CSV table of C-alpha atoms in Angstrom, one decimal:
chain,number,residue,atom,x,y,z
A,1,MET,CA,-8.6,-41.1,-9.8
A,2,LEU,CA,-6.9,-37.7,-8.2
A,3,LYS,CA,-7.0,-36.4,-11.4
A,4,LYS,CA,-10.8,-36.5,-11.6
A,5,LEU,CA,-11.3,-35.6,-7.7
A,6,LEU,CA,-9.0,-32.8,-7.5
A,7,PRO,CA,-10.6,-30.5,-9.9
A,8,LEU,CA,-13.8,-30.9,-8.1
A,9,VAL,CA,-12.3,-30.0,-4.7
A,10,GLU,CA,-10.5,-27.2,-6.3
A,11,HIS,CA,-13.4,-25.8,-7.9
A,12,ALA,CA,-15.6,-26.3,-4.9
A,13,LEU,CA,-13.0,-24.2,-2.7
A,14,LYS,CA,-11.8,-21.5,-5.3
A,15,ALA,CA,-15.0,-20.7,-7.1
A,16,PRO,CA,-17.0,-19.1,-4.1
A,17,VAL,CA,-14.0,-17.1,-2.9
A,18,TRP,CA,-12.3,-16.0,-6.3
A,19,ASP,CA,-15.0,-16.9,-8.8
A,20,CYS,CA,-12.2,-19.3,-10.2
A,21,ARG,CA,-12.7,-20.2,-13.8
A,22,MET,CA,-10.3,-23.5,-13.8
A,23,CYS,CA,-7.9,-22.1,-16.3
A,24,GLY,CA,-5.5,-24.9,-14.7
A,25,GLN,CA,-2.5,-22.4,-14.3
A,26,CYS,CA,-3.2,-20.4,-11.4
A,27,VAL,CA,-1.6,-16.9,-11.0
A,28,LEU,CA,-3.7,-15.6,-8.0
A,29,HIS,CA,-0.5,-15.1,-5.9
A,30,SER,CA,1.0,-12.7,-8.2
A,31,THR,CA,-2.2,-10.8,-8.8
A,32,GLY,CA,-3.1,-9.8,-5.2
A,33,MET,CA,-5.4,-12.9,-4.9
A,34,THR,CA,-7.7,-11.6,-7.8
A,35,CYS,CA,-8.4,-13.9,-10.6
A,36,PRO,CA,-7.4,-12.5,-14.1
A,37,MET,CA,-9.5,-14.9,-15.8
A,38,THR,CA,-12.6,-12.9,-14.5
A,39,CYS,CA,-11.6,-10.0,-16.6
A,40,PRO,CA,-14.0,-9.9,-19.4
A,41,LYS,CA,-10.9,-9.9,-21.7
A,42,THR,CA,-9.3,-12.5,-19.8
A,43,LEU,CA,-6.2,-10.5,-19.7
A,44,ARG,CA,-3.1,-12.0,-18.0
A,45,ASN,CA,-1.1,-8.9,-18.3
A,46,GLY,CA,-3.7,-6.0,-17.3
A,47,PRO,CA,-4.9,-3.4,-16.8
A,48,CYS,CA,-6.0,-2.6,-20.3
A,49,GLY,CA,-6.1,1.1,-21.6
A,50,GLY,CA,-10.0,1.1,-21.5
A,51,VAL,CA,-10.3,1.5,-17.6
A,52,ARG,CA,-12.8,4.2,-16.6
A,53,GLU,CA,-12.3,7.2,-14.8
A,54,ASN,CA,-13.7,5.7,-11.6
A,55,GLY,CA,-11.6,2.5,-11.9
A,56,ASN,CA,-14.4,0.3,-13.2
A,57,CYS,CA,-14.2,-1.9,-16.2
A,58,GLU,CA,-14.7,-0.9,-19.9
A,59,VAL,CA,-17.0,-4.0,-20.7
A,60,LYS,CA,-18.9,-4.0,-17.4
A,61,PRO,CA,-19.3,-0.4,-16.1
A,62,GLU,CA,-20.8,-1.4,-12.6
A,63,MET,CA,-17.8,-3.8,-11.8
A,64,GLN,CA,-14.5,-2.6,-10.5
A,65,CYS,CA,-11.7,-3.4,-13.1
A,66,ILE,CA,-9.9,-6.6,-11.9
A,67,TRP,CA,-6.6,-5.4,-12.6
A,68,VAL,CA,-7.2,-2.2,-10.7
A,69,LYS,CA,-8.5,-4.4,-7.8
A,70,ALA,CA,-5.4,-6.7,-8.2
A,71,TYR,CA,-3.2,-3.6,-8.0
A,72,ASP,CA,-4.9,-2.2,-5.0
A,73,ARG,CA,-4.8,-5.6,-3.1
A,74,THR,CA,-1.3,-6.3,-4.1
A,75,ILE,CA,-0.2,-3.3,-2.3
A,76,SER,CA,-2.7,-3.4,0.6
A,77,LEU,CA,-3.0,-7.1,1.5
A,78,PRO,CA,-0.4,-8.6,3.9
A,79,LEU,CA,1.0,-11.0,1.3
A,80,PRO,CA,4.4,-12.4,0.9
A,81,LYS,CA,7.0,-9.8,-0.4
A,82,VAL,CA,7.9,-12.2,-3.1
A,83,TRP,CA,4.3,-12.6,-4.4
A,84,LYS,CA,4.0,-8.7,-4.6
A,85,GLU,CA,7.1,-8.6,-6.5
A,86,HIS,CA,5.7,-10.7,-9.0
A,87,TYR,CA,2.8,-8.4,-9.9
A,88,ASN,CA,4.6,-6.7,-12.9
A,89,ASP,CA,5.9,-10.3,-14.3
A,90,LEU,CA,5.2,-10.9,-18.0
A,91,ARG,CA,2.8,-14.0,-17.7
A,92,PRO,CA,2.7,-16.3,-20.7
A,93,PRO,CA,-0.5,-16.9,-22.8
A,94,VAL,CA,-3.0,-19.4,-21.3
A,95,ASP,CA,-2.4,-23.0,-22.4
A,96,MET,CA,-6.1,-23.9,-23.4
A,97,ARG,CA,-5.3,-27.6,-23.0
A,98,LEU,CA,-5.3,-27.0,-19.2
A,99,GLN,CA,-8.8,-25.7,-18.8
A,100,GLY,CA,-10.6,-27.4,-16.3
A,101,SER,CA,-7.7,-29.4,-14.9
A,102,SER,CA,-6.3,-28.9,-11.2
A,103,SER,CA,-3.8,-26.1,-11.1
A,104,TRP,CA,-2.6,-27.9,-7.8
A,105,ILE,CA,-1.4,-31.0,-9.9
A,106,ASN,CA,-0.2,-28.7,-12.6
A,107,LEU,CA,1.8,-26.5,-10.0
A,108,VAL,CA,3.4,-30.0,-8.5
A,109,THR,CA,4.3,-31.3,-11.7
A,110,LYS,CA,5.5,-28.0,-13.1
A,111,ARG,CA,3.1,-28.6,-16.1
A,112,ASP,CA,2.0,-24.9,-15.5
A,113,GLN,CA,5.3,-23.6,-16.3
A,114,GLN,CA,5.7,-25.1,-19.6
A,115,THR,CA,5.6,-22.7,-22.5
A,116,PRO,CA,6.1,-22.9,-26.3
A,117,ALA,CA,9.6,-23.0,-27.4
A,118,GLY,CA,9.4,-19.5,-29.0
A,119,TRP,CA,8.1,-17.8,-25.9
A,120,SER,CA,11.1,-17.5,-23.9
A,121,VAL,CA,13.1,-15.2,-25.9
A,122,LYS,CA,15.6,-13.5,-23.5
A,123,ASP,CA,14.2,-10.9,-21.4
A,124,ARG,CA,15.6,-7.5,-22.0
A,125,ASP,CA,17.9,-6.3,-19.1
A,126,HIS,CA,16.4,-4.1,-16.5
B,1,MET,CA,14.6,0.4,-43.5
B,2,SER,CA,11.7,2.0,-41.8
B,3,THR,CA,12.1,6.0,-41.7
B,4,LEU,CA,10.2,5.7,-38.2
B,5,ARG,CA,13.1,3.5,-36.8
B,6,GLU,CA,15.8,5.6,-38.6
B,7,LYS,CA,14.6,8.8,-36.9
B,8,LEU,CA,13.8,7.3,-33.6
B,9,GLU,CA,16.8,5.4,-33.1
B,10,ASN,CA,19.2,7.1,-35.0
B,11,THR,CA,18.5,10.8,-34.7
B,12,ASP,CA,17.3,13.2,-32.3
B,13,ASP,CA,14.4,14.5,-34.5
B,14,LEU,CA,10.7,14.7,-33.7
B,15,VAL,CA,8.5,12.1,-35.6
B,16,PHE,CA,5.0,12.9,-36.4
B,17,THR,CA,2.5,10.0,-36.9
B,18,ALA,CA,-1.2,10.1,-37.6
B,19,GLU,CA,-4.3,7.7,-37.8
B,20,PHE,CA,-5.1,6.6,-41.5
B,21,PRO,CA,-8.9,6.9,-41.9
B,22,SER,CA,-10.8,3.5,-42.1
B,23,ILE,CA,-11.5,2.3,-45.5
B,24,ASP,CA,-15.0,1.0,-46.4
B,25,GLY,CA,-16.3,1.9,-49.7
B,26,GLY,CA,-14.5,4.1,-52.1
B,27,GLY,CA,-11.5,1.7,-53.3
B,28,MET,CA,-8.0,2.7,-53.8
B,29,ALA,CA,-9.3,6.2,-55.0
B,30,SER,CA,-10.1,6.7,-51.2
B,31,VAL,CA,-6.7,5.5,-50.2
B,32,GLU,CA,-4.9,7.6,-52.7
B,33,LYS,CA,-6.7,10.8,-51.7
B,34,ASN,CA,-6.0,10.2,-47.9
B,35,ALA,CA,-2.5,9.3,-48.6
B,36,ALA,CA,-2.1,12.5,-50.7
B,37,ARG,CA,-3.6,14.5,-47.7
B,38,LEU,CA,-1.3,13.0,-44.9
B,39,ALA,CA,2.2,12.3,-46.8
B,40,PRO,CA,3.5,15.8,-46.8
B,41,TRP,CA,3.2,15.8,-42.8
B,42,PHE,CA,3.7,12.6,-41.5
B,43,ASP,CA,6.8,10.2,-40.9
B,44,ALA,CA,4.5,7.2,-40.6
B,45,VAL,CA,0.9,6.5,-40.3
B,46,ASN,CA,-1.3,4.0,-38.3
B,47,ALA,CA,-2.9,1.4,-40.4
B,48,THR,CA,-5.8,0.2,-37.7
B,49,ASP,CA,-7.4,-3.1,-37.1
B,50,ASN,CA,-11.1,-2.8,-36.8
B,51,PRO,CA,-10.9,0.5,-34.6
B,52,ALA,CA,-13.5,0.6,-32.0
B,53,ALA,CA,-14.7,-2.8,-32.6
B,54,HIS,CA,-16.1,-1.9,-36.2
B,55,ALA,CA,-15.3,-4.0,-39.3
B,56,HIS,CA,-13.5,-2.2,-42.1
B,57,ALA,CA,-10.8,-3.0,-44.7
B,58,SER,CA,-8.2,-5.1,-42.8
B,59,ASN,CA,-5.1,-3.8,-41.3
B,60,THR,CA,-2.9,-5.7,-43.5
B,61,THR,CA,-4.7,-4.6,-46.7
B,62,THR,CA,-4.7,-1.2,-45.7
B,63,ALA,CA,-1.2,-1.1,-44.9
B,64,ILE,CA,-0.2,-2.4,-48.3
B,65,ALA,CA,-2.4,0.0,-50.1
B,66,MET,CA,-0.9,2.9,-48.1
B,67,LYS,CA,2.6,1.8,-49.1
B,68,MET,CA,1.6,1.9,-52.5
B,69,TYR,CA,0.7,5.5,-52.3
B,70,GLY,CA,3.9,6.5,-50.6
B,71,LEU,CA,3.0,6.3,-46.9
B,72,GLU,CA,5.0,4.4,-44.4
B,73,PRO,CA,2.6,2.4,-42.5
B,74,ILE,CA,2.6,1.4,-38.7
B,75,MET,CA,0.5,-1.7,-38.9
B,76,GLN,CA,-1.6,-2.2,-35.7
B,77,ILE,CA,-2.9,-5.7,-34.5
B,78,VAL,CA,-5.4,-6.0,-31.8
B,79,CYS,CA,-6.0,-9.2,-29.9
B,80,ARG,CA,-9.8,-9.0,-30.0
B,81,ASP,CA,-10.6,-10.6,-33.3
B,82,LYS,CA,-7.5,-13.0,-33.8
B,83,ASN,CA,-6.0,-15.8,-32.0
B,84,ARG,CA,-2.5,-16.4,-31.7
B,85,LEU,CA,-2.3,-18.3,-35.0
B,86,ALA,CA,-3.9,-15.3,-37.1
B,87,ILE,CA,-1.7,-12.7,-35.0
B,88,GLN,CA,1.3,-14.4,-36.2
B,89,SER,CA,0.1,-14.7,-39.8
B,90,ASP,CA,-0.8,-10.9,-39.9
B,91,MET,CA,2.8,-10.1,-39.0
B,92,MET,CA,4.2,-12.5,-41.5
B,93,GLY,CA,1.9,-11.3,-44.3
B,94,ALA,CA,3.0,-7.7,-43.5
B,95,SER,CA,6.6,-8.6,-43.7
B,96,LEU,CA,5.8,-10.4,-47.1
B,97,HIS,CA,5.0,-6.9,-48.3
B,98,GLY,CA,8.0,-5.0,-46.6
B,99,ILE,CA,5.9,-3.7,-43.8
B,100,THR,CA,8.0,-3.5,-40.8
B,101,ASN,CA,6.3,-1.1,-38.3
B,102,ILE,CA,4.3,-3.2,-36.3
B,103,SER,CA,2.2,-2.0,-33.1
B,104,LEU,CA,0.3,-4.5,-30.8
B,105,LEU,CA,-2.5,-3.5,-28.7
B,106,THR,CA,-5.0,-5.5,-26.6
B,107,GLY,CA,-7.7,-3.5,-28.3
B,108,ASP,CA,-11.4,-2.5,-27.3
B,109,ASP,CA,-13.9,-4.9,-26.3
B,110,VAL,CA,-16.6,-6.2,-28.9
B,111,THR,CA,-19.1,-4.3,-26.8
B,112,ALA,CA,-17.4,-0.9,-27.9
B,113,GLY,CA,-18.6,-1.7,-31.5
B,114,ASP,CA,-21.7,-2.1,-33.7
B,115,GLU,CA,-21.6,-6.1,-33.4
B,116,PRO,CA,-21.5,-6.5,-29.6
B,117,GLU,CA,-23.1,-9.9,-30.0
B,118,ALA,CA,-19.7,-11.3,-31.6
B,119,ARG,CA,-17.4,-13.7,-29.8
B,120,ARG,CA,-14.3,-11.9,-28.4
B,121,VAL,CA,-11.0,-13.6,-28.8
B,122,PHE,CA,-8.3,-12.3,-26.5
B,123,ASP,CA,-6.3,-15.6,-26.9
B,124,VAL,CA,-3.4,-13.4,-26.0
B,125,ASP,CA,-3.2,-10.0,-24.6
B,126,GLY,CA,-1.4,-6.9,-26.1
B,127,ILE,CA,1.9,-7.6,-24.0
B,128,GLN,CA,2.1,-11.3,-24.9
B,129,ALA,CA,1.5,-10.3,-28.6
B,130,ILE,CA,4.6,-7.9,-28.2
B,131,ASN,CA,6.6,-10.8,-27.0
B,132,ILE,CA,5.6,-13.1,-29.7
B,133,ALA,CA,6.5,-10.3,-32.4
B,134,ARG,CA,10.1,-10.0,-30.8
B,135,GLY,CA,10.3,-13.8,-31.2
B,136,MET,CA,9.5,-13.7,-34.8
B,137,ALA,CA,12.1,-10.8,-35.2
B,138,THR,CA,14.6,-13.0,-33.5
B,139,GLY,CA,13.9,-16.0,-35.7
B,140,SER,CA,11.0,-18.1,-34.6
B,141,TYR,CA,7.3,-18.3,-34.5
B,142,LEU,CA,5.8,-18.9,-30.8
B,143,SER,CA,5.9,-22.7,-31.4
B,144,GLY,CA,9.6,-22.3,-31.8
B,145,ARG,CA,9.4,-23.2,-35.7
B,146,LYS,CA,12.3,-21.4,-37.1
B,147,ILE,CA,11.9,-18.3,-39.5
B,148,ASP,CA,15.0,-17.8,-41.6
B,149,PRO,CA,15.6,-15.0,-42.2
B,150,ALA,CA,13.7,-13.3,-39.3
B,151,PRO,CA,11.3,-10.6,-40.2
B,152,ASP,CA,12.9,-7.2,-39.5
B,153,PHE,CA,10.3,-5.7,-37.3
B,154,TYR,CA,10.3,-2.5,-35.6
B,155,ILE,CA,7.9,-3.1,-32.6
B,156,GLY,CA,5.4,-0.6,-30.9
B,157,ALA,CA,2.7,-0.5,-28.5
B,158,VAL,CA,0.2,1.6,-27.2
B,159,GLU,CA,-0.5,2.7,-23.6
B,160,ASN,CA,-3.1,5.0,-21.8
B,161,ALA,CA,-1.2,7.4,-19.5
B,162,ALA,CA,-4.5,8.8,-18.1
B,163,ALA,CA,-6.3,5.7,-17.1
B,164,PRO,CA,-6.1,4.3,-13.6
B,165,PRO,CA,-4.2,3.1,-11.9
B,166,PHE,CA,-2.1,5.8,-12.9
B,167,GLU,CA,1.1,5.2,-11.1
B,168,TYR,CA,1.3,1.7,-12.3
B,169,ARG,CA,1.0,2.8,-16.2
B,170,ILE,CA,4.7,3.5,-15.9
B,171,GLN,CA,5.6,-0.1,-14.8
B,172,ARG,CA,3.3,-1.1,-17.5
B,173,ALA,CA,5.4,0.8,-20.1
B,174,LEU,CA,8.4,-0.7,-18.8
B,175,LYS,CA,6.8,-4.4,-19.2
B,176,LYS,CA,6.0,-3.4,-22.7
B,177,HIS,CA,9.6,-2.5,-23.4
B,178,ARG,CA,10.8,-5.6,-21.6
B,179,ALA,CA,8.5,-7.5,-24.1
B,180,GLY,CA,10.0,-6.1,-27.0
B,181,ALA,CA,8.3,-2.6,-27.8
B,182,ASN,CA,10.6,0.3,-29.0
B,183,PHE,CA,8.0,2.9,-29.2
B,184,LEU,CA,5.0,3.6,-27.3
B,185,GLN,CA,2.3,5.6,-28.9
B,186,LEU,CA,0.0,7.0,-26.1
B,187,GLN,CA,-3.9,7.4,-26.0
B,188,ILE,CA,-5.5,10.7,-26.7
B,189,CYS,CA,-4.8,12.7,-23.4
B,190,TYR,CA,-7.0,15.8,-22.1
B,191,HIS,CA,-5.0,15.8,-18.6
B,192,PRO,CA,-1.7,17.5,-19.1
B,193,ASP,CA,-0.7,16.7,-15.5
B,194,ARG,CA,-1.3,13.1,-15.8
B,195,LEU,CA,0.7,12.8,-19.2
B,196,GLU,CA,3.5,14.8,-17.6
B,197,ALA,CA,3.9,12.5,-14.7
B,198,PHE,CA,3.7,9.7,-16.9
B,199,CYS,CA,6.5,10.8,-19.2
B,200,LYS,CA,8.6,11.9,-16.4
B,201,GLY,CA,8.3,8.6,-14.7
B,202,ALA,CA,8.8,6.6,-18.0
B,203,ALA,CA,11.8,8.7,-19.0
B,204,GLU,CA,13.3,7.7,-15.7
B,205,VAL,CA,12.4,4.1,-15.6
B,206,VAL,CA,12.7,3.1,-19.1
B,207,PRO,CA,14.6,5.8,-21.2
B,208,GLU,CA,15.2,3.7,-24.2
B,209,LEU,CA,11.3,3.7,-24.8
B,210,LYS,CA,10.5,6.4,-27.2
B,211,LEU,CA,7.1,8.2,-26.4
B,212,ILE,CA,4.7,9.5,-28.8
B,213,PRO,CA,1.7,11.2,-27.1
B,214,ALA,CA,-1.5,11.9,-28.9
B,215,VAL,CA,-3.8,14.6,-29.6
B,216,ALA,CA,-7.1,14.7,-31.5
B,217,LEU,CA,-8.3,17.5,-33.8
B,218,VAL,CA,-12.2,17.8,-33.2
B,219,LYS,CA,-14.5,20.5,-34.2
B,220,SER,CA,-16.9,21.2,-31.2
B,221,ALA,CA,-17.8,20.7,-27.5
B,222,LYS,CA,-20.1,18.0,-29.0
B,223,SER,CA,-17.2,16.0,-30.2
B,224,LEU,CA,-15.3,16.5,-27.2
B,225,ASN,CA,-18.4,15.0,-25.2
B,226,PHE,CA,-18.6,12.2,-27.6
B,227,MET,CA,-14.9,11.2,-26.8
B,228,ASN,CA,-15.5,11.7,-23.2
B,229,ASP,CA,-18.6,9.5,-23.3
B,230,LYS,CA,-18.1,6.8,-25.9
B,231,ILE,CA,-14.2,6.2,-26.1
B,232,ALA,CA,-12.9,3.9,-23.6
B,233,GLY,CA,-10.2,5.4,-21.5
B,234,ILE,CA,-10.8,8.9,-22.4
B,235,ASP,CA,-11.7,11.5,-20.0
B,236,VAL,CA,-12.1,15.2,-20.8
B,237,PRO,CA,-11.9,17.3,-17.6
B,238,ALA,CA,-15.0,19.7,-16.8
B,239,ALA,CA,-13.0,22.7,-16.9
B,240,SER,CA,-11.8,22.0,-20.5
B,241,MET,CA,-15.2,21.1,-21.6
B,242,ALA,CA,-16.6,24.3,-20.2
B,243,ARG,CA,-14.0,26.4,-21.7
B,244,VAL,CA,-15.0,25.0,-25.1
B,245,GLN,CA,-18.6,25.0,-24.5
B,246,ASN,CA,-18.8,28.6,-23.5
B,247,ALA,CA,-16.7,29.9,-26.1
B,248,SER,CA,-18.2,32.3,-28.9
B,249,ASP,CA,-16.1,30.3,-31.5
B,250,GLN,CA,-16.2,26.6,-30.4
B,251,ARG,CA,-14.0,25.6,-33.4
B,252,ASP,CA,-11.4,27.9,-32.6
B,253,GLU,CA,-11.4,27.3,-29.0
B,254,VAL,CA,-11.0,23.6,-29.2
B,255,TYR,CA,-8.3,24.2,-31.9
B,256,GLN,CA,-6.4,26.2,-29.4
B,257,LEU,CA,-7.0,23.9,-26.6
B,258,THR,CA,-5.4,21.0,-28.8
B,259,LEU,CA,-2.5,23.1,-29.7
B,260,GLU,CA,-1.7,23.8,-26.1
B,261,LEU,CA,-1.8,20.2,-25.3
B,262,ALA,CA,0.4,19.3,-28.3
B,263,LYS,CA,3.0,21.9,-27.3
B,264,HIS,CA,2.9,20.9,-23.7
B,265,ALA,CA,3.2,17.1,-24.7
B,266,LEU,CA,6.3,17.7,-27.0
B,267,SER,CA,7.9,19.6,-24.1
B,268,LEU,CA,8.0,16.6,-21.8
B,269,PRO,CA,10.9,14.3,-21.1
B,270,GLY,CA,11.1,11.1,-23.1
B,271,VAL,CA,8.9,12.4,-25.8
B,272,ARG,CA,10.0,11.7,-29.4
B,273,GLY,CA,7.1,13.0,-31.3
B,274,LEU,CA,3.4,13.4,-31.5
B,275,HIS,CA,0.5,11.4,-32.8
B,276,ILE,CA,-2.4,13.3,-34.4
B,277,THR,CA,-5.8,11.9,-35.1
B,278,ASP,CA,-7.9,14.2,-37.3
B,279,PHE,CA,-11.5,14.1,-36.8
B,280,ARG,CA,-12.0,17.5,-38.4
B,281,HIS,CA,-11.2,16.7,-42.1
B,282,ASP,CA,-11.0,20.4,-43.0
B,283,ASP,CA,-8.0,22.5,-43.8
B,284,SER,CA,-7.0,22.9,-39.9
B,285,LEU,CA,-4.3,19.9,-40.1
B,286,ALA,CA,-2.0,21.9,-42.3
B,287,GLN,CA,-2.5,24.9,-40.0
B,288,PHE,CA,-2.1,22.9,-36.9
B,289,MET,CA,1.3,21.4,-38.3
B,290,SER,CA,2.4,25.0,-39.2
B,291,ASP,CA,1.7,26.3,-35.7
B,292,LEU,CA,3.8,23.4,-34.5
B,293,ALA,CA,6.6,24.9,-36.7
B,294,ARG,CA,6.6,21.9,-39.2
B,295,VAL,CA,7.3,22.1,-42.7
B,296,PRO,CA,5.6,20.0,-45.3
B,297,SER,CA,7.7,17.7,-47.6
B,298,TYR,CA,6.3,17.2,-51.1
């Protein structure tokens, strides 16, 4: 029941504000409250190299680059410091099986933390 | 052993890389002709992957053909046309043929090309693809399935030092290095000040990353205009444009401008070489290399 209801509630709340695409593995907090799934290339680690001189998108010239917006907001919004520090995190590929499910449930169950076994090769020290 | 890796990791020598022309018709004869023209000057040459979202002979087959004619390929893989399975099989296929320099890019969008109605993939992005390559080089596919022995990849990437948000590009270079990139070819750049700020910052934040800025040999103000208008992420400052436009000899003026950019790029911290894209296809490549004090090897 909850599994059916929560995605509806989540979408109803998040779609009008963030244009939420229900990827089921929400990273809004680390991207200045800007949804990376609204990037035409759905980049989780943007911005790409095609950003225009005015900061707009390579694909949609009339739209500000999602990742430029995310960067500006990460700096300017009064977000918790720990969220801001996550901006440059290496985000794993999207798990397509979670599309349409509630990211709130996936957060609580830690399902959204699961990555393929070959993903977590040790990060280089920096 | 890749010459590129040997030079970048074990010597202080500068490396020179180029872009291999896309192959459509012309068969192996066309590969042979281009390889003969580039071989004397370059340590390694990029085998591109449907550049600017136009279909051509594939990255892997072009890299294999280049190798047959004595060029060391840097095989590019972009994320626009292939999902994570196809990207991994590209890399494994390259390794099968002894191709070890792999460069991973997000890639232009389909709308940049001549088939804008195509489905775009972007199942993973450029940085995720770098991390997958590093995983393979340490012995497993993304799934965790073992690869024994692991392929001996020398992993690279591309960054645009001159696109907004400028100050973040340095952090992005660091992120690419953390994911597994050893060298970074840079997008063609007509803003020496931006390139300088990027290289200085990157040399400080991530000194292990070998930077290879890029210049393009073009013929006229018209071609500069084309790059400014049509190539995503390239901006030509109005002053540079005017300088070429108002010159009595545009060919020579744009050549001099490019030479100045190249010399400046080579003087910057962290820079270990230069990437040259030749859109002129005349005799100026040899002249350009000589003007940079390069000696051909035959």
